[in-house]
Each structure stands twice: as structure tokens, then as C-alpha cells.
Amino acid sequence: MTEQEDPHPQPVRRRRILASLRASFLTGLVVVMPIGLTLWLIWTVTGWIDGVVLPFIPAQWRPDKYMGVNLRGVGVIIFLVFTIIMGWMAKGFFGRSLLNWGEDMVDRMPVVRSIYNGIKQIAETVFAQNEATFDRACMFEYPRMGIWAIGFVSTKARGELAEKIPHGETILSVFLPTTPNPTSGYLLYVPESDVIYLDMSVEDAAKLIISAGLVYPTAPLVGSAAAAKAVAKAKARAAAKTPAS
């Protein structure tokens, strides 16, 4: 008497093949998507810069006239060379004098003055070379006690803010980014005793925020004694503020 064979061997085998193909596709997608999006972004930004810069270049000086091919990236090279030359000139006496004269002219234009000063402040903050910005990641209780948020310490409060904030200790200006877009957020002034500095770098903290808590540092550090002490202080402060039942 022969053994009974599986009446449906083909559907089971087909499901296994489809499951294997699906797993391979998802794995390939994880590998290909970052590379593809990065190349697409570089290609798009390069084309946009070329489209802005090349119209200012005379036609007889463009490489495509001699090579017969429109090379992508020529505008980027011209922009970089022009920016380096402008930066070198701005460091000299003549360049500084010309820049001060131009800014004096802009200050006399009501609408243009506001736009120029705003863009200048943003550029000086982002590309500042003399001061470190967002060099420490931290966490603090926000929006209420018991809930923790990750932020970036920028500077200590100065001037009128430091004088008028009713607190008897150092006040830090902390940028609280939003998820998944860390370029927007809130500027908060937090007492230094309420801030717990993190051992992770600013880049790792940014990855954590962008991924909504899915991507942690590859080599997480064990909390230092100072961090443990700060956590204990925060718990003690929270217990002191909680009314006894």
C-alpha cells in the first residue's frame, strides 16, 4: 500500500518562492533606495545650479560650444570658483570697504534690508567658523514632567533675556527639533540644571530624531557617572515637586 502524496505540493512551493522573492526585493530596496535617492538629489541640485549660473556666462565661453556636449556640473565648478574668489576678496581691505559700502546702501532700503539681514544672519549661523553651533546633544523634560525630549544646546542666554528670566542659575538656549524634519522646531530657554547632556554626537542625535526613534547610535555608550547623577537629580526634583498624597 503506497503512502498518500500531498495533494497540493505546487501551491506550497509557489508560496515559498514568492516569499523568497519578496524578501530579496525588500532587501534590495533597502540597498538601492539610499544610493538612488542620493544620486538623484546630486543630479537634480547640480542641474539646478547649472541652470542658474550658466545663463550669466557668455555663449562663446561655455564648454558646450567647443565640445558639442552639454556637460552637467560646469555651473557648479564656476559657482565654487566664483565663491572662493569673492571670499578671498572680502578678507582684504578693499573687499571689506566695498562690502561695507554695499551694506550701507542696503540698509537704506526698507524691504530689501529686512530680507538681506535675515539671510545674512542665517548664513553666519550655519557657516560660522569661529564658534561651535549645536555641539552638544541633550535631553530635558518637555512638554511636561515625566516626558523627555532630545534637543541641541546652542549657547547660554545673554543680554536682556539672561537678565529678565526669573531664575537664579545659568539659562541655556536649546533648539528642540521636530520629527522627521529637524530643520524646524522650537527655541526654548531651559535652566542648566534641567538639562542632561548626552554622550552621543549631534549627528547620531539627529539620526535618532529623523528616524522617529528607529535608528540608534551604532555603538551606544554606557551613561557616564555625570549623566547618572543628573538623572538622579531630575528624579529627586520631580519627587519634590509632586504633592504628597
Tab-separated table of N, CA and C in Angstrom, residues 6-150:
chain	number	residue	atom	x	y	z
A	6	ASP	N	1.095	14.443	-1.052
A	6	ASP	CA	0.473	15.752	-0.774
A	6	ASP	C	-0.339	16.176	-1.994
A	7	PRO	N	-1.646	16.382	-1.802
A	7	PRO	CA	-2.470	16.722	-2.974
A	7	PRO	C	-2.193	18.119	-3.522
A	8	HIS	N	-1.524	18.994	-2.722
A	8	HIS	CA	-1.281	20.381	-3.176
A	8	HIS	C	0.193	20.744	-2.991
A	9	PRO	N	1.125	20.049	-3.649
A	9	PRO	CA	2.543	20.398	-3.458
A	9	PRO	C	2.924	21.686	-4.186
A	10	GLN	N	2.311	21.945	-5.330
A	10	GLN	CA	2.689	23.101	-6.126
A	10	GLN	C	2.361	24.430	-5.438
A	11	PRO	N	1.143	24.617	-4.893
A	11	PRO	CA	0.858	25.901	-4.226
A	11	PRO	C	1.801	26.199	-3.070
A	12	VAL	N	2.178	25.187	-2.272
A	12	VAL	CA	3.091	25.414	-1.143
A	12	VAL	C	4.448	25.854	-1.656
A	13	ARG	N	4.958	25.166	-2.689
A	13	ARG	CA	6.253	25.528	-3.254
A	13	ARG	C	6.204	26.925	-3.869
A	14	ARG	N	5.072	27.244	-4.512
A	14	ARG	CA	4.934	28.563	-5.136
A	14	ARG	C	4.926	29.665	-4.078
A	15	ARG	N	4.263	29.419	-2.942
A	15	ARG	CA	4.241	30.423	-1.880
A	15	ARG	C	5.633	30.650	-1.308
A	16	ARG	N	6.405	29.573	-1.185
A	16	ARG	CA	7.772	29.718	-0.667
A	16	ARG	C	8.643	30.522	-1.629
A	17	ILE	N	8.470	30.262	-2.925
A	17	ILE	CA	9.246	31.018	-3.909
A	17	ILE	C	8.864	32.492	-3.879
A	18	LEU	N	7.567	32.771	-3.804
A	18	LEU	CA	7.114	34.169	-3.753
A	18	LEU	C	7.605	34.858	-2.483
A	19	ALA	N	7.586	34.143	-1.354
A	19	ALA	CA	8.079	34.731	-0.100
A	19	ALA	C	9.567	35.034	-0.198
A	20	SER	N	10.340	34.118	-0.830
A	20	SER	CA	11.768	34.355	-1.000
A	20	SER	C	12.028	35.547	-1.913
A	21	LEU	N	11.257	35.641	-3.009
A	21	LEU	CA	11.416	36.778	-3.915
A	21	LEU	C	11.041	38.085	-3.230
A	22	ARG	N	9.994	38.051	-2.412
A	22	ARG	CA	9.582	39.274	-1.694
A	22	ARG	C	10.660	39.715	-0.722
A	23	ALA	N	11.256	38.763	0.010
A	23	ALA	CA	12.324	39.114	0.951
A	23	ALA	C	13.539	39.672	0.226
A	24	SER	N	13.881	39.069	-0.922
A	24	SER	CA	15.019	39.563	-1.696
A	24	SER	C	14.742	40.959	-2.247
A	25	PHE	N	13.494	41.194	-2.683
A	25	PHE	CA	13.138	42.513	-3.211
A	25	PHE	C	13.244	43.584	-2.128
A	26	LEU	N	12.737	43.298	-0.936
A	26	LEU	CA	12.808	44.281	0.147
A	26	LEU	C	14.248	44.545	0.555
A	27	THR	N	15.076	43.492	0.588
A	27	THR	CA	16.482	43.685	0.916
A	27	THR	C	17.176	44.540	-0.137
A	28	GLY	N	16.889	44.240	-1.405
A	28	GLY	CA	17.466	45.052	-2.471
A	28	GLY	C	16.978	46.484	-2.438
A	29	LEU	N	15.727	46.680	-2.047
A	29	LEU	CA	15.178	48.030	-1.969
A	29	LEU	C	15.888	48.848	-0.894
A	30	VAL	N	16.212	48.209	0.236
A	30	VAL	CA	16.928	48.898	1.304
A	30	VAL	C	18.318	49.314	0.830
A	31	VAL	N	18.930	48.505	-0.043
A	31	VAL	CA	20.265	48.818	-0.544
A	31	VAL	C	20.208	49.866	-1.657
A	32	VAL	N	19.250	49.714	-2.569
A	32	VAL	CA	19.215	50.557	-3.760
A	32	VAL	C	18.635	51.944	-3.464
A	33	MET	N	17.618	52.019	-2.599
A	33	MET	CA	16.927	53.295	-2.394
A	33	MET	C	17.842	54.409	-1.891
A	34	PRO	N	18.661	54.203	-0.844
A	34	PRO	CA	19.544	55.305	-0.421
A	34	PRO	C	20.513	55.744	-1.508
A	35	ILE	N	21.076	54.760	-2.239
A	35	ILE	CA	22.014	55.112	-3.304
A	35	ILE	C	21.296	55.870	-4.422
A	36	GLY	N	20.122	55.369	-4.828
A	36	GLY	CA	19.385	56.019	-5.903
A	36	GLY	C	18.934	57.426	-5.534
A	37	LEU	N	18.410	57.595	-4.332
A	37	LEU	CA	17.949	58.926	-3.915
A	37	LEU	C	19.114	59.900	-3.784
A	38	THR	N	20.270	59.408	-3.299
A	38	THR	CA	21.439	60.275	-3.183
A	38	THR	C	21.919	60.739	-4.552
A	39	LEU	N	22.022	59.792	-5.508
A	39	LEU	CA	22.442	60.155	-6.855
A	39	LEU	C	21.429	61.085	-7.520
A	40	TRP	N	20.140	60.812	-7.315
A	40	TRP	CA	19.103	61.680	-7.897
A	40	TRP	C	19.179	63.090	-7.325
A	41	LEU	N	19.420	63.192	-6.003
A	41	LEU	CA	19.492	64.510	-5.381
A	41	LEU	C	20.704	65.284	-5.891
A	42	ILE	N	21.863	64.605	-5.995
A	42	ILE	CA	23.057	65.271	-6.518
A	42	ILE	C	22.833	65.726	-7.952
A	43	TRP	N	22.238	64.845	-8.759
A	43	TRP	CA	21.972	65.177	-10.166
A	43	TRP	C	21.017	66.361	-10.284
A	44	THR	N	19.977	66.379	-9.442
A	44	THR	CA	18.986	67.461	-9.505
A	44	THR	C	19.582	68.792	-9.053
A	45	VAL	N	20.319	68.781	-7.939
A	45	VAL	CA	20.921	70.020	-7.438
A	45	VAL	C	21.952	70.547	-8.426
A	46	THR	N	22.748	69.636	-9.009
A	46	THR	CA	23.741	70.059	-9.999
A	46	THR	C	23.067	70.708	-11.208
A	47	GLY	N	21.986	70.117	-11.690
A	47	GLY	CA	21.261	70.702	-12.820
A	47	GLY	C	20.649	72.047	-12.472
A	48	TRP	N	20.159	72.178	-11.231
A	48	TRP	CA	19.561	73.456	-10.824
A	48	TRP	C	20.611	74.562	-10.762
A	49	ILE	N	21.794	74.241	-10.222
A	49	ILE	CA	22.869	75.238	-10.156
A	49	ILE	C	23.340	75.608	-11.553
A	50	ASP	N	23.458	74.604	-12.424
A	50	ASP	CA	23.838	74.900	-13.814
A	50	ASP	C	22.829	75.833	-14.472
A	51	GLY	N	21.541	75.577	-14.231
A	51	GLY	CA	20.511	76.407	-14.837
A	51	GLY	C	20.522	77.846	-14.347
A	52	VAL	N	21.014	78.053	-13.111
A	52	VAL	CA	21.076	79.414	-12.570
A	52	VAL	C	22.347	80.131	-13.005
A	53	VAL	N	23.477	79.415	-13.047
A	53	VAL	CA	24.771	80.051	-13.286
A	53	VAL	C	25.060	80.237	-14.770
A	54	LEU	N	24.807	79.213	-15.589
A	54	LEU	CA	25.222	79.251	-16.995
A	54	LEU	C	24.614	80.402	-17.796
A	55	PRO	N	23.364	80.839	-17.538
A	55	PRO	CA	22.857	81.991	-18.307
A	55	PRO	C	23.685	83.257	-18.142
A	56	PHE	N	24.456	83.371	-17.056
A	56	PHE	CA	25.291	84.558	-16.856
A	56	PHE	C	26.645	84.443	-17.578
A	57	ILE	N	26.958	83.268	-18.110
A	57	ILE	CA	28.220	83.062	-18.808
A	57	ILE	C	28.013	83.328	-20.295
A	58	PRO	N	28.850	84.143	-20.908
A	58	PRO	CA	28.705	84.384	-22.361
A	58	PRO	C	28.769	83.087	-23.149
A	59	ALA	N	28.024	83.029	-24.236
A	59	ALA	CA	27.909	81.798	-25.022
A	59	ALA	C	29.249	81.344	-25.567
A	60	GLN	N	30.136	82.282	-25.925
A	60	GLN	CA	31.417	81.894	-26.514
A	60	GLN	C	32.377	81.315	-25.472
A	61	TRP	N	32.045	81.436	-24.188
A	61	TRP	CA	32.918	80.900	-23.140
A	61	TRP	C	32.414	79.578	-22.579
A	62	ARG	N	31.275	79.107	-23.032
A	62	ARG	CA	30.726	77.880	-22.485
A	62	ARG	C	31.396	76.662	-23.115
A	63	PRO	N	31.659	75.623	-22.306
A	63	PRO	CA	32.353	74.442	-22.844
A	63	PRO	C	31.573	73.709	-23.926
A	64	ASP	N	30.232	73.764	-23.866
A	64	ASP	CA	29.461	73.004	-24.852
A	64	ASP	C	29.637	73.540	-26.265
A	65	LYS	N	30.075	74.788	-26.414
A	65	LYS	CA	30.303	75.326	-27.749
A	65	LYS	C	31.502	74.669	-28.419
A	66	TYR	N	32.499	74.284	-27.623
A	66	TYR	CA	33.705	73.687	-28.176
A	66	TYR	C	33.641	72.160	-28.174
A	67	MET	N	32.924	71.591	-27.214
A	67	MET	CA	32.872	70.128	-27.101
A	67	MET	C	31.638	69.533	-27.765
A	68	GLY	N	30.615	70.354	-27.974
A	68	GLY	CA	29.405	69.865	-28.595
A	68	GLY	C	28.502	69.079	-27.661
A	69	VAL	N	28.859	69.004	-26.384
A	69	VAL	CA	28.089	68.254	-25.391
A	69	VAL	C	27.863	69.156	-24.194
A	70	ASN	N	26.641	69.151	-23.699
A	70	ASN	CA	26.310	69.951	-22.522
A	70	ASN	C	26.732	69.181	-21.267
A	71	LEU	N	27.886	69.530	-20.721
A	71	LEU	CA	28.413	68.832	-19.560
A	71	LEU	C	27.708	69.313	-18.298
A	72	ARG	N	27.146	68.379	-17.556
A	72	ARG	CA	26.481	68.725	-16.313
A	72	ARG	C	27.531	68.925	-15.220
A	73	GLY	N	27.408	70.000	-14.477
A	73	GLY	CA	28.345	70.278	-13.396
A	73	GLY	C	29.274	71.439	-13.665
A	74	VAL	N	29.269	71.965	-14.895
A	74	VAL	CA	30.132	73.105	-15.214
A	74	VAL	C	29.717	74.328	-14.397
A	75	GLY	N	28.416	74.523	-14.267
A	75	GLY	CA	27.939	75.650	-13.465
A	75	GLY	C	28.341	75.533	-12.005
A	76	VAL	N	28.384	74.297	-11.481
A	76	VAL	CA	28.809	74.102	-10.098
A	76	VAL	C	30.265	74.505	-9.920
A	77	ILE	N	31.119	74.107	-10.867
A	77	ILE	CA	32.544	74.469	-10.788
A	77	ILE	C	32.724	75.976	-10.864
A	78	ILE	N	31.992	76.625	-11.778
A	78	ILE	CA	32.080	78.084	-11.898
A	78	ILE	C	31.602	78.755	-10.617
A	79	PHE	N	30.517	78.237	-10.031
A	79	PHE	CA	29.998	78.810	-8.781
A	79	PHE	C	31.018	78.671	-7.649
A	80	LEU	N	31.667	77.506	-7.542
A	80	LEU	CA	32.659	77.303	-6.490
A	80	LEU	C	33.849	78.240	-6.659
A	81	VAL	N	34.341	78.368	-7.903
A	81	VAL	CA	35.475	79.267	-8.150
A	81	VAL	C	35.096	80.715	-7.850
A	82	PHE	N	33.905	81.120	-8.270
A	82	PHE	CA	33.446	82.491	-8.016
A	82	PHE	C	33.301	82.757	-6.515
A	83	THR	N	32.767	81.778	-5.780
A	83	THR	CA	32.596	81.951	-4.339
A	83	THR	C	33.942	82.056	-3.624
A	84	ILE	N	34.904	81.236	-4.042
A	84	ILE	CA	36.243	81.307	-3.432
A	84	ILE	C	36.889	82.658	-3.697
A	85	ILE	N	36.762	83.158	-4.917
A	85	ILE	CA	37.341	84.465	-5.243
A	85	ILE	C	36.677	85.570	-4.432
A	86	MET	N	35.345	85.531	-4.300
A	86	MET	CA	34.644	86.538	-3.516
A	86	MET	C	35.050	86.480	-2.051
A	87	GLY	N	35.202	85.262	-1.503
A	87	GLY	CA	35.646	85.144	-0.120
A	87	GLY	C	37.051	85.669	0.080
A	88	TRP	N	37.930	85.414	-0.885
A	88	TRP	CA	39.305	85.914	-0.782
A	88	TRP	C	39.331	87.440	-0.858
A	89	MET	N	38.515	88.013	-1.735
A	89	MET	CA	38.466	89.468	-1.849
A	89	MET	C	37.860	90.107	-0.609
A	90	ALA	N	36.857	89.442	0.007
A	90	ALA	CA	36.192	90.012	1.185
A	90	ALA	C	37.120	90.088	2.384
A	91	LYS	N	38.190	89.283	2.383
A	91	LYS	CA	39.138	89.329	3.503
A	91	LYS	C	40.092	90.514	3.423
A	92	GLY	N	40.241	91.096	2.242
A	92	GLY	CA	41.146	92.228	2.081
A	92	GLY	C	40.495	93.551	2.434
A	93	PHE	N	41.327	94.590	2.488
A	93	PHE	CA	40.831	95.920	2.870
A	93	PHE	C	39.857	96.453	1.835
A	94	PHE	N	40.194	96.289	0.558
A	94	PHE	CA	39.318	96.800	-0.494
A	94	PHE	C	37.985	96.063	-0.487
A	95	GLY	N	38.045	94.744	-0.313
A	95	GLY	CA	36.811	93.968	-0.293
A	95	GLY	C	35.926	94.324	0.891
A	96	ARG	N	36.525	94.492	2.062
A	96	ARG	CA	35.718	94.870	3.237
A	96	ARG	C	35.102	96.245	3.054
A	97	SER	N	35.860	97.169	2.489
A	97	SER	CA	35.318	98.517	2.265
A	97	SER	C	34.151	98.477	1.285
A	98	LEU	N	34.320	97.699	0.208
A	98	LEU	CA	33.239	97.587	-0.780
A	98	LEU	C	32.019	96.908	-0.172
A	99	LEU	N	32.254	95.891	0.670
A	99	LEU	CA	31.139	95.198	1.312
A	99	LEU	C	30.405	96.113	2.282
A	100	ASN	N	31.149	96.901	3.059
A	100	ASN	CA	30.509	97.848	3.984
A	100	ASN	C	29.719	98.904	3.233
A	101	TRP	N	30.248	99.362	2.099
A	101	TRP	CA	29.518	100.344	1.297
A	101	TRP	C	28.223	99.736	0.763
A	102	GLY	N	28.279	98.486	0.290
A	102	GLY	CA	27.084	97.842	-0.209
A	102	GLY	C	26.043	97.615	0.886
A	103	GLU	N	26.485	97.236	2.073
A	103	GLU	CA	25.541	97.032	3.178
A	103	GLU	C	24.919	98.347	3.626
A	104	ASP	N	25.680	99.433	3.566
A	104	ASP	CA	25.102	100.743	3.887
A	104	ASP	C	24.005	101.111	2.886
A	105	MET	N	24.221	100.766	1.630
A	105	MET	CA	23.194	101.035	0.626
A	105	MET	C	21.951	100.184	0.887
A	106	VAL	N	22.154	98.928	1.250
A	106	VAL	CA	21.018	98.040	1.509
A	106	VAL	C	20.237	98.504	2.738
A	107	ASP	N	20.923	99.016	3.752
A	107	ASP	CA	20.253	99.470	4.980
A	107	ASP	C	19.296	100.622	4.726
A	108	ARG	N	19.421	101.295	3.605
A	108	ARG	CA	18.517	102.404	3.281
A	108	ARG	C	17.265	101.934	2.537
A	109	MET	N	17.204	100.637	2.234
A	109	MET	CA	16.041	100.087	1.515
A	109	MET	C	15.193	99.289	2.502
A	110	PRO	N	13.990	99.734	2.828
A	110	PRO	CA	13.199	99.109	3.905
A	110	PRO	C	12.961	97.615	3.735
A	111	VAL	N	12.414	97.175	2.615
A	111	VAL	CA	12.065	95.759	2.429
A	111	VAL	C	13.315	94.921	2.184
A	112	VAL	N	14.182	95.411	1.310
A	112	VAL	CA	15.413	94.671	0.985
A	112	VAL	C	16.281	94.516	2.221
A	113	ARG	N	16.280	95.520	3.086
A	113	ARG	CA	17.099	95.462	4.297
A	113	ARG	C	16.693	94.299	5.184
A	114	SER	N	15.399	94.096	5.369
A	114	SER	CA	14.933	93.007	6.227
A	114	SER	C	15.291	91.646	5.636
A	115	ILE	N	15.090	91.492	4.317
A	115	ILE	CA	15.408	90.219	3.677
A	115	ILE	C	16.901	89.932	3.755
A	116	TYR	N	17.723	90.940	3.447
A	116	TYR	CA	19.179	90.738	3.434
A	116	TYR	C	19.706	90.408	4.823
A	117	ASN	N	19.266	91.151	5.826
A	117	ASN	CA	19.755	90.909	7.184
A	117	ASN	C	19.337	89.530	7.685
A	118	GLY	N	18.113	89.106	7.349
A	118	GLY	CA	17.676	87.779	7.774
A	118	GLY	C	18.500	86.673	7.143
A	119	ILE	N	18.724	86.774	5.819
A	119	ILE	CA	19.527	85.756	5.135
A	119	ILE	C	20.966	85.781	5.634
A	120	LYS	N	21.490	86.960	5.913
A	120	LYS	CA	22.867	87.068	6.397
A	120	LYS	C	23.022	86.416	7.765
A	121	GLN	N	22.073	86.629	8.656
A	121	GLN	CA	22.144	86.014	9.980
A	121	GLN	C	22.070	84.496	9.896
A	122	ILE	N	21.193	83.987	9.013
A	122	ILE	CA	21.097	82.533	8.849
A	122	ILE	C	22.397	81.969	8.299
A	123	ALA	N	22.981	82.639	7.298
A	123	ALA	CA	24.230	82.160	6.703
A	123	ALA	C	25.367	82.199	7.713
A	124	GLU	N	25.446	83.262	8.508
A	124	GLU	CA	26.506	83.343	9.507
A	124	GLU	C	26.347	82.284	10.580
A	125	THR	N	25.102	81.928	10.903
A	125	THR	CA	24.876	80.900	11.913
A	125	THR	C	25.220	79.513	11.380
A	126	VAL	N	24.813	79.238	10.132
A	126	VAL	CA	25.038	77.904	9.565
A	126	VAL	C	26.493	77.679	9.212
A	127	PHE	N	27.150	78.693	8.615
A	127	PHE	CA	28.512	78.520	8.123
A	127	PHE	C	29.548	79.196	9.005
A	128	ALA	N	29.196	79.475	10.265
A	128	ALA	CA	30.151	80.125	11.162
A	128	ALA	C	31.341	79.221	11.398
A	129	GLN	N	32.551	79.791	11.352
A	129	GLN	CA	33.774	79.041	11.572
A	129	GLN	C	34.443	79.383	12.895
A	130	ASN	N	34.006	80.454	13.538
A	130	ASN	CA	34.674	80.878	14.764
A	130	ASN	C	33.968	80.369	16.007
A	131	GLU	N	32.727	79.977	15.914
A	131	GLU	CA	32.002	79.494	17.073
A	131	GLU	C	31.353	78.161	16.742
A	132	ALA	N	31.319	77.292	17.727
A	132	ALA	CA	30.673	75.988	17.532
A	132	ALA	C	29.184	76.128	17.756
A	133	THR	N	28.397	75.554	16.856
A	133	THR	CA	26.953	75.601	16.994
A	133	THR	C	26.427	74.181	17.108
A	134	PHE	N	25.533	74.013	18.053
A	134	PHE	CA	24.919	72.701	18.270
A	134	PHE	C	25.990	71.619	18.459
A	135	ASP	N	26.939	71.883	19.369
A	135	ASP	CA	28.000	70.905	19.577
A	135	ASP	C	27.659	69.920	20.679
A	136	ARG	N	26.514	70.070	21.339
A	136	ARG	CA	26.125	69.139	22.384
A	136	ARG	C	24.664	68.757	22.207
A	137	ALA	N	24.421	67.464	22.303
A	137	ALA	CA	23.045	66.970	22.327
A	137	ALA	C	22.629	66.785	23.773
A	138	CYS	N	21.372	66.990	24.044
A	138	CYS	CA	20.900	66.905	25.421
A	138	CYS	C	19.473	66.377	25.438
A	139	MET	N	18.974	66.109	26.620
A	139	MET	CA	17.572	65.778	26.796
A	139	MET	C	17.054	66.509	28.032
A	140	PHE	N	15.784	66.816	28.001
A	140	PHE	CA	15.146	67.533	29.100
A	140	PHE	C	13.663	67.202	29.073
A	141	GLU	N	12.997	67.503	30.153
A	141	GLU	CA	11.578	67.171	30.281
A	141	GLU	C	10.739	68.194	29.526
A	142	TYR	N	10.001	67.705	28.525
A	142	TYR	CA	9.150	68.563	27.712
A	142	TYR	C	8.134	67.677	26.995
A	143	PRO	N	6.882	68.066	26.883
A	143	PRO	CA	6.251	69.322	27.311
A	143	PRO	C	5.794	69.335	28.767
A	144	ARG	N	5.986	68.225	29.493
A	144	ARG	CA	5.662	68.215	30.917
A	144	ARG	C	6.617	67.268	31.608
A	145	MET	N	6.595	67.278	32.927
A	145	MET	CA	7.470	66.410	33.692
A	145	MET	C	7.129	64.946	33.428
A	146	GLY	N	8.181	64.136	33.294
A	146	GLY	CA	7.997	62.719	33.018
A	146	GLY	C	8.084	62.362	31.554
A	147	ILE	N	8.042	63.355	30.656
A	147	ILE	CA	8.193	63.136	29.221
A	147	ILE	C	9.481	63.808	28.784
A	148	TRP	N	10.349	63.053	28.111
A	148	TRP	CA	11.673	63.552	27.772
A	148	TRP	C	11.780	63.833	26.281
A	149	ALA	N	12.478	64.908	25.956
A	149	ALA	CA	12.702	65.314	24.565
A	149	ALA	C	14.194	65.499	24.341
A	150	ILE	N	14.616	65.310	23.089
A	150	ILE	CA	16.016	65.487	22.702
A	150	ILE	C	16.163	66.843	22.023
